[in-house]
């Protein structure tokens, strides 16, 4: 087991920002994950489990503990089930499903991150979410000290949330299985994909990738973690008030209330696309997305986010919740 000390986390996150981890272990097998957890216990270290680092903002102080990067690979097909190691790239799994003619996750094409991270925040796009196809996850349960298999119904999935987020630190996902379909049809329920009804599987994937290319910055050029905020889920009364003021506001029924489009509010009401603090700004094509230009700092991202949150509170009476996990 290779233990790195003082490892820069900027290299392991798509924001490309922040300080170092006191220790870093890259676990390619479950046995290495167990060794890493033992090491943390012996040294009394906090742990942070990392996938693709695509939903994380690391502060200048980094992480004063052990970061365990999950690199467990492998994709195996069992009938219409695809089983993947947690460290596989999520999009490699989607590409494989499409190659195999298996429907179900094609609308989730092009999302950065790993298979193991996907169930944690129940990733979603274009009318599909991980919870729609996930059969089970295999995870190390640090409470019982055993590997457990959790069925979909045991994962407590919701909008960008799951049991893995709620019971912080308890489970480390090592594999996940997706129940796909040989004879599927396009899921064209989302507005942007409405004309996808007649497309074949590869064409749906290509269409999603093309839409995303227009809405997200090029990760090679600038740092980002996708949507920085959740779309707010507000009470029926609050939604009615907002819709009366802004009749065009896109809104959808959601668990616990009405989900309103924050991108729309930031763009059409607050007019703050492109708003910046230092090298951090709200992306011109999608203001939910915060981008960090080369040379910017996590502090600038944080200040920008605070400014946006304060404006949303003052002008709209809405409390924003970050979607991105913030460390230090
Ligand atoms: N809009 C504007 N101006 C803009 C962009 C969008 O007014 O500049 C309005 C449009 O009316 C549009 C609406 O906002 O119809 C919604 O925009 P979009 O389709 O981009 O979706 P979103 O609600 O802003 C969510 C997810 C994304 C996911 C897309 C597509 C969250 C936090 N974000 O964004 O997920 O890709 O839907 O399904 O739910 C992520 O979680 O990191 C993420 C990128």
Coordinates of C-alpha atoms and ligand atoms in Angstrom, one line a residue:
X1 CA 0.0 0.0 0.0
X2 CA 1.5 3.3 -1.1
X3 CA 0.9 6.1 1.3
X4 CA 1.6 9.6 0.0
X5 CA 2.1 12.5 2.3
X6 CA 1.2 16.1 1.8
X7 CA -0.6 15.3 -1.5
X8 CA -2.1 18.2 -3.4
X9 CA -5.9 17.8 -3.7
X10 CA -6.1 20.3 -6.5
X11 CA -4.8 17.6 -8.8
X12 CA -7.6 15.2 -7.8
X13 CA -10.6 17.5 -8.1
X14 CA -12.2 19.0 -11.2
X15 CA -12.2 22.5 -9.6
X16 CA -8.4 22.2 -9.5
X17 CA -8.3 24.2 -6.3
X18 CA -7.3 23.9 -2.7
X19 CA -4.6 22.6 -0.4
X20 CA -3.1 19.2 0.3
X21 CA -4.2 16.0 2.0
X22 CA -2.0 15.1 5.0
X23 CA -2.1 11.5 3.7
X24 CA -3.4 10.0 0.5
X25 CA -3.9 6.3 -0.4
X26 CA -5.2 5.1 -3.8
X27 CA -7.1 1.9 -3.2
X28 CA -7.3 -0.4 -6.2
X29 CA -8.8 -3.3 -4.4
X30 CA -11.2 -3.8 -1.4
X31 CA -8.3 -5.2 0.6
X32 CA -6.4 -1.9 0.1
X33 CA -9.4 0.1 1.2
X34 CA -9.5 -2.0 4.4
X35 CA -5.8 -1.4 5.0
X36 CA -6.3 2.3 4.5
X37 CA -9.2 2.4 7.0
X38 CA -7.0 0.5 9.5
X39 CA -4.2 3.0 9.0
X40 CA -6.6 5.8 9.7
X41 CA -7.9 4.2 12.8
X42 CA -4.4 3.5 14.1
X43 CA -3.3 7.0 13.5
X44 CA -6.6 8.5 14.7
X45 CA -7.1 10.3 11.4
X46 CA -10.3 11.7 9.8
X47 CA -11.0 10.1 6.4
X48 CA -12.3 11.5 3.2
X49 CA -13.3 9.1 0.5
X50 CA -12.8 10.5 -3.0
X51 CA -14.1 9.4 -6.4
X52 CA -13.5 11.6 -9.4
X53 CA -13.4 14.8 -7.2
X54 CA -16.0 16.3 -9.5
X55 CA -18.3 17.5 -6.8
X56 CA -15.9 18.9 -4.3
X57 CA -14.5 22.3 -3.3
X58 CA -11.4 22.0 -1.2
X59 CA -10.3 25.0 0.8
X60 CA -6.8 26.4 1.0
X61 CA -6.1 24.3 4.1
X62 CA -6.7 21.0 2.3
X63 CA -7.6 18.0 4.5
X64 CA -5.8 17.2 7.7
X65 CA -6.4 13.5 7.6
X66 CA -6.4 10.5 5.2
X67 CA -7.9 10.9 1.7
X68 CA -8.8 7.5 0.2
X69 CA -9.1 7.6 -3.5
X70 CA -11.2 4.7 -4.7
X71 CA -9.6 3.2 -7.8
X72 CA -11.4 -0.1 -7.9
X73 CA -12.0 -0.9 -11.6
X74 CA -13.7 -3.5 -13.8
X75 CA -17.0 -3.6 -15.6
X76 CA -18.8 -7.0 -16.0
X77 CA -22.0 -7.8 -17.8
X78 CA -24.4 -10.3 -16.4
X79 CA -27.4 -10.5 -18.7
X80 CA -29.0 -7.0 -18.6
X81 CA -27.1 -6.1 -15.5
X82 CA -23.8 -4.1 -15.6
X83 CA -21.7 -4.4 -12.5
X84 CA -18.9 -1.9 -12.2
X85 CA -16.1 -1.2 -9.7
X86 CA -16.6 2.1 -7.8
X87 CA -13.4 3.6 -9.3
X88 CA -14.6 3.2 -12.9
X89 CA -15.4 6.5 -14.7
X90 CA -19.1 7.0 -14.7
X91 CA -19.1 7.9 -18.4
X92 CA -17.0 4.8 -19.3
X93 CA -19.9 2.8 -17.8
X94 CA -22.5 4.7 -19.8
X95 CA -20.4 4.3 -23.0
X96 CA -20.1 0.5 -22.3
X97 CA -23.9 0.2 -21.8
X98 CA -24.5 2.0 -25.1
X99 CA -22.0 -0.2 -26.9
X100 CA -23.7 -3.3 -25.5
X101 CA -27.1 -2.0 -26.6
X102 CA -28.4 -1.6 -23.1
X103 CA -30.8 1.2 -22.4
X104 CA -31.3 3.1 -19.1
X105 CA -28.4 5.4 -18.3
X106 CA -27.8 7.0 -21.8
X107 CA -29.4 10.3 -20.6
X108 CA -26.6 10.4 -17.9
X109 CA -23.9 10.6 -20.6
X110 CA -21.0 12.9 -20.0
X111 CA -21.4 13.4 -16.3
X112 CA -17.9 13.6 -14.7
X113 CA -17.0 11.5 -11.7
X114 CA -17.0 7.8 -10.8
X115 CA -19.4 4.9 -10.5
X116 CA -19.0 4.9 -6.8
X117 CA -19.9 8.5 -6.4
X118 CA -22.9 8.3 -8.6
X119 CA -25.3 6.8 -6.0
X120 CA -24.0 9.0 -3.2
X121 CA -25.6 12.1 -4.7
X122 CA -28.0 10.2 -6.9
X123 CA -26.7 12.0 -10.0
X124 CA -29.3 13.1 -12.5
X125 CA -29.8 14.8 -15.8
X126 CA -32.3 15.0 -18.6
X127 CA -35.1 13.2 -16.8
X128 CA -33.0 10.3 -15.5
X129 CA -31.4 9.6 -12.1
X130 CA -29.2 6.9 -10.9
X131 CA -32.0 5.6 -8.7
X132 CA -34.0 4.7 -11.8
X133 CA -31.6 1.9 -12.8
X134 CA -29.5 1.1 -9.8
X135 CA -30.0 -2.6 -8.7
X136 CA -27.7 -2.7 -5.7
X137 CA -24.4 -1.3 -4.3
X138 CA -21.8 -3.2 -2.5
X139 CA -20.2 -1.1 0.3
X140 CA -17.9 -1.5 3.2
X141 CA -20.0 -0.7 6.3
X142 CA -17.6 0.9 8.8
X143 CA -20.2 0.4 11.5
X144 CA -20.3 -3.4 11.3
X145 CA -16.9 -3.8 9.7
X146 CA -18.3 -6.0 6.9
X147 CA -19.1 -5.7 3.2
X148 CA -22.8 -5.3 2.7
X149 CA -25.0 -5.4 -0.4
X150 CA -27.7 -2.7 -0.3
X151 CA -30.7 -2.9 -2.6
X152 CA -32.0 0.2 -4.3
X153 CA -34.9 0.4 -1.7
X154 CA -32.3 0.5 1.1
X155 CA -30.5 3.5 -0.3
X156 CA -33.0 6.2 0.6
X157 CA -32.6 8.0 -2.7
X158 CA -33.9 11.6 -3.2
X159 CA -33.1 14.6 -5.3
X160 CA -29.2 14.6 -5.2
X161 CA -29.2 12.7 -2.0
X162 CA -29.1 9.2 -0.6
X163 CA -28.4 7.2 2.6
X164 CA -24.7 7.5 1.7
X165 CA -24.9 11.2 2.1
X166 CA -27.2 11.1 5.1
X167 CA -25.2 8.6 7.1
X168 CA -21.9 10.5 6.5
X169 CA -18.8 8.3 6.7
X170 CA -20.6 5.0 7.3
X171 CA -20.5 3.3 3.9
X172 CA -17.7 3.2 1.4
X173 CA -19.1 2.0 -2.0
X174 CA -16.9 -0.5 -3.8
X175 CA -19.2 -1.8 -6.6
X176 CA -22.5 -0.9 -8.1
X177 CA -24.9 -2.8 -10.4
X178 CA -27.3 -1.3 -12.9
X179 CA -30.4 -3.1 -14.2
X180 CA -30.6 -2.0 -17.8
X181 CA -32.8 -3.1 -20.7
X182 CA -32.1 -4.6 -24.2
X183 CA -35.4 -3.4 -25.6
X184 CA -35.6 0.2 -24.4
X185 CA -36.9 3.4 -25.8
X186 CA -35.6 7.0 -25.5
X187 CA -36.5 8.8 -22.3
X188 CA -37.5 12.1 -23.9
X189 CA -39.4 13.5 -21.0
X190 CA -37.0 16.5 -20.4
X191 CA -37.6 19.5 -22.6
X192 CA -34.2 19.6 -24.2
X193 CA -34.6 16.0 -25.3
X194 CA -38.2 16.3 -26.6
X195 CA -37.2 15.5 -30.2
X196 CA -35.2 12.4 -29.2
X197 CA -38.2 10.0 -29.4
X198 CA -37.1 8.5 -32.6
X199 CA -33.3 8.3 -31.9
X200 CA -31.4 5.1 -31.4
X201 CA -29.3 4.5 -28.3
X202 CA -26.1 5.9 -29.7
X203 CA -27.8 8.9 -31.1
X204 CA -29.4 9.7 -27.7
X205 CA -26.0 9.5 -26.1
X206 CA -24.5 11.8 -28.8
X207 CA -27.4 14.2 -28.4
X208 CA -26.9 14.4 -24.6
X209 CA -23.2 14.9 -25.0
X210 CA -23.8 17.7 -27.5
X211 CA -26.3 19.5 -25.2
X212 CA -23.8 19.2 -22.3
X213 CA -21.0 20.6 -24.4
X214 CA -23.0 23.8 -24.9
X215 CA -23.9 24.1 -21.2
X216 CA -20.8 23.2 -19.3
X217 CA -17.3 24.6 -19.5
X218 CA -14.4 22.6 -21.0
X219 CA -12.8 20.9 -18.0
X220 CA -9.5 21.0 -19.8
X221 CA -9.5 24.8 -19.8
X222 CA -11.3 25.8 -16.5
X223 CA -12.2 24.2 -13.2
X224 CA -15.8 23.5 -12.2
X225 CA -17.9 21.0 -10.3
X226 CA -21.0 21.3 -12.4
X227 CA -24.1 22.8 -10.7
X228 CA -22.8 24.5 -7.6
X229 CA -26.3 24.9 -6.0
X230 CA -29.3 22.6 -5.8
X231 CA -32.5 23.8 -7.4
X232 CA -34.5 25.0 -4.4
X233 CA -37.4 23.0 -3.3
X234 CA -39.8 25.5 -1.8
X235 CA -43.3 25.3 -0.1
X236 CA -46.4 25.5 -2.3
X237 CA -47.1 29.0 -0.9
X238 CA -43.6 30.3 -1.7
X239 CA -43.8 28.7 -5.2
X240 CA -47.2 30.4 -5.8
X241 CA -45.7 33.8 -4.7
X242 CA -42.7 33.4 -7.0
X243 CA -44.9 32.2 -10.0
X244 CA -47.2 35.2 -9.5
X245 CA -44.2 37.5 -9.7
X246 CA -42.5 35.6 -12.5
X247 CA -45.1 33.6 -14.5
X248 CA -42.4 32.1 -16.8
X249 CA -40.5 30.5 -13.9
X250 CA -39.9 26.8 -14.7
X251 CA -41.2 24.7 -11.8
X252 CA -41.8 21.0 -11.1
X253 CA -43.5 19.0 -8.3
X254 CA -40.9 17.5 -6.0
X255 CA -40.7 15.5 -2.8
X256 CA -41.5 18.0 0.0
X257 CA -42.6 20.9 -2.2
X258 CA -42.1 22.6 -5.5
X259 CA -38.7 22.6 -7.2
X260 CA -38.0 25.9 -9.0
X261 CA -35.3 26.6 -11.6
X262 CA -32.5 28.5 -10.0
X263 CA -30.7 28.9 -13.3
X264 CA -33.7 30.8 -14.6
X265 CA -33.9 33.0 -11.5
X266 CA -30.2 33.8 -11.6
X267 CA -30.4 34.6 -15.3
X268 CA -33.8 36.3 -15.8
X269 CA -34.5 37.9 -12.5
X270 CA -31.1 38.6 -10.8
X271 CA -29.3 39.0 -14.2
X272 CA -26.0 37.7 -12.7
X273 CA -24.7 35.4 -15.4
X274 CA -20.9 36.0 -15.6
X275 CA -20.8 37.6 -12.1
X276 CA -17.3 37.1 -10.8
X277 CA -15.0 37.3 -7.8
X278 CA -11.4 37.2 -8.9
X279 CA -11.1 34.3 -11.3
X280 CA -14.4 32.6 -10.2
X281 CA -17.6 33.3 -12.1
X282 CA -21.1 32.1 -12.8
X283 CA -20.9 30.4 -16.2
X284 CA -22.3 32.4 -19.1
X285 CA -24.3 29.5 -20.5
X286 CA -25.6 28.1 -17.2
X287 CA -25.4 30.3 -14.1
X288 CA -25.9 27.3 -11.7
X289 CA -22.4 26.4 -12.8
X290 CA -19.5 28.1 -11.0
X291 CA -16.2 28.1 -13.0
X292 CA -12.8 28.8 -11.7
X293 CA -10.3 30.1 -14.2
X294 CA -6.6 29.2 -14.0
X295 CA -5.0 31.0 -11.1
X296 CA -8.2 31.5 -9.1
X297 CA -8.6 30.3 -5.5
X298 CA -11.1 28.4 -3.4
X299 CA -11.6 31.6 -1.4
X300 CA -12.8 33.4 -4.5
X301 CA -15.3 30.6 -5.3
X302 CA -16.5 30.7 -1.7
X303 CA -16.9 34.5 -1.8
X304 CA -18.8 34.4 -5.1
X305 CA -21.1 31.7 -3.7
X306 CA -21.8 33.8 -0.6
X307 CA -22.6 36.8 -2.7
X308 CA -25.1 34.8 -4.8
X309 CA -26.7 33.2 -1.7
X310 CA -27.1 36.7 -0.1
X311 CA -28.7 38.0 -3.3
X312 CA -31.1 35.1 -3.5
X313 CA -32.1 35.5 0.1
X314 CA -32.6 39.3 -0.2
X315 CA -34.2 39.5 -3.6
X316 CA -36.1 36.2 -3.8
X317 CA -36.5 35.1 -0.2
X318 CA -34.9 31.8 -1.1
X319 CA -32.2 30.0 0.9
X320 CA -29.7 28.3 -1.4
X321 CA -28.1 24.9 -0.6
X322 CA -24.8 24.0 -2.2
X323 CA -24.8 20.8 -4.2
X324 CA -21.1 20.6 -4.1
X325 CA -19.4 19.2 -1.0
X326 CA -17.2 21.9 0.7
X327 CA -14.1 20.8 2.6
X328 CA -12.5 23.4 5.0
Ligands
LIG1 N1 -32.0 28.6 -17.8 C1 -32.0 30.0 -18.0 N2 -30.8 30.6 -18.3 C2 -29.7 29.8 -18.5 C3 -29.7 28.4 -18.4 C4 -30.9 27.8 -18.0 O1 -33.0 30.7 -17.8 O2 -28.6 30.4 -18.8 C5 -33.3 28.1 -17.5 C6 -34.0 27.5 -18.7 O3 -35.4 27.8 -18.6 C7 -33.9 26.0 -18.5 C8 -33.9 25.9 -17.0 O4 -33.2 27.0 -16.5 O5 -35.0 25.3 -19.0 C9 -33.2 24.6 -16.5 O6 -31.8 24.6 -17.0 P1 -31.1 23.2 -17.2 O7 -31.9 22.4 -18.2 O8 -29.7 23.5 -17.6 O9 -31.2 22.4 -15.8 P2 -30.9 22.9 -14.3 O10 -32.1 22.6 -13.6 O11 -30.3 24.2 -14.3 C10 -30.3 20.5 -13.6 C11 -29.2 19.7 -12.9 C12 -28.0 19.4 -13.8 C13 -28.5 18.7 -15.0 C14 -29.6 19.5 -15.7 C15 -30.2 18.7 -16.9 C16 -29.3 20.4 -10.6 C17 -28.7 21.1 -9.4 N3 -28.7 20.5 -11.7 O12 -29.8 21.8 -13.9 O13 -27.1 18.6 -13.1 O14 -27.4 18.4 -15.9 O15 -30.6 19.7 -14.8 O16 -31.0 17.7 -16.4 O17 -30.3 19.7 -10.4 C18 -25.3 18.8 -11.5 O18 -26.0 18.3 -10.7 O19 -24.1 19.1 -11.3 C19 -25.8 19.0 -12.8 C20 -25.0 19.6 -13.7

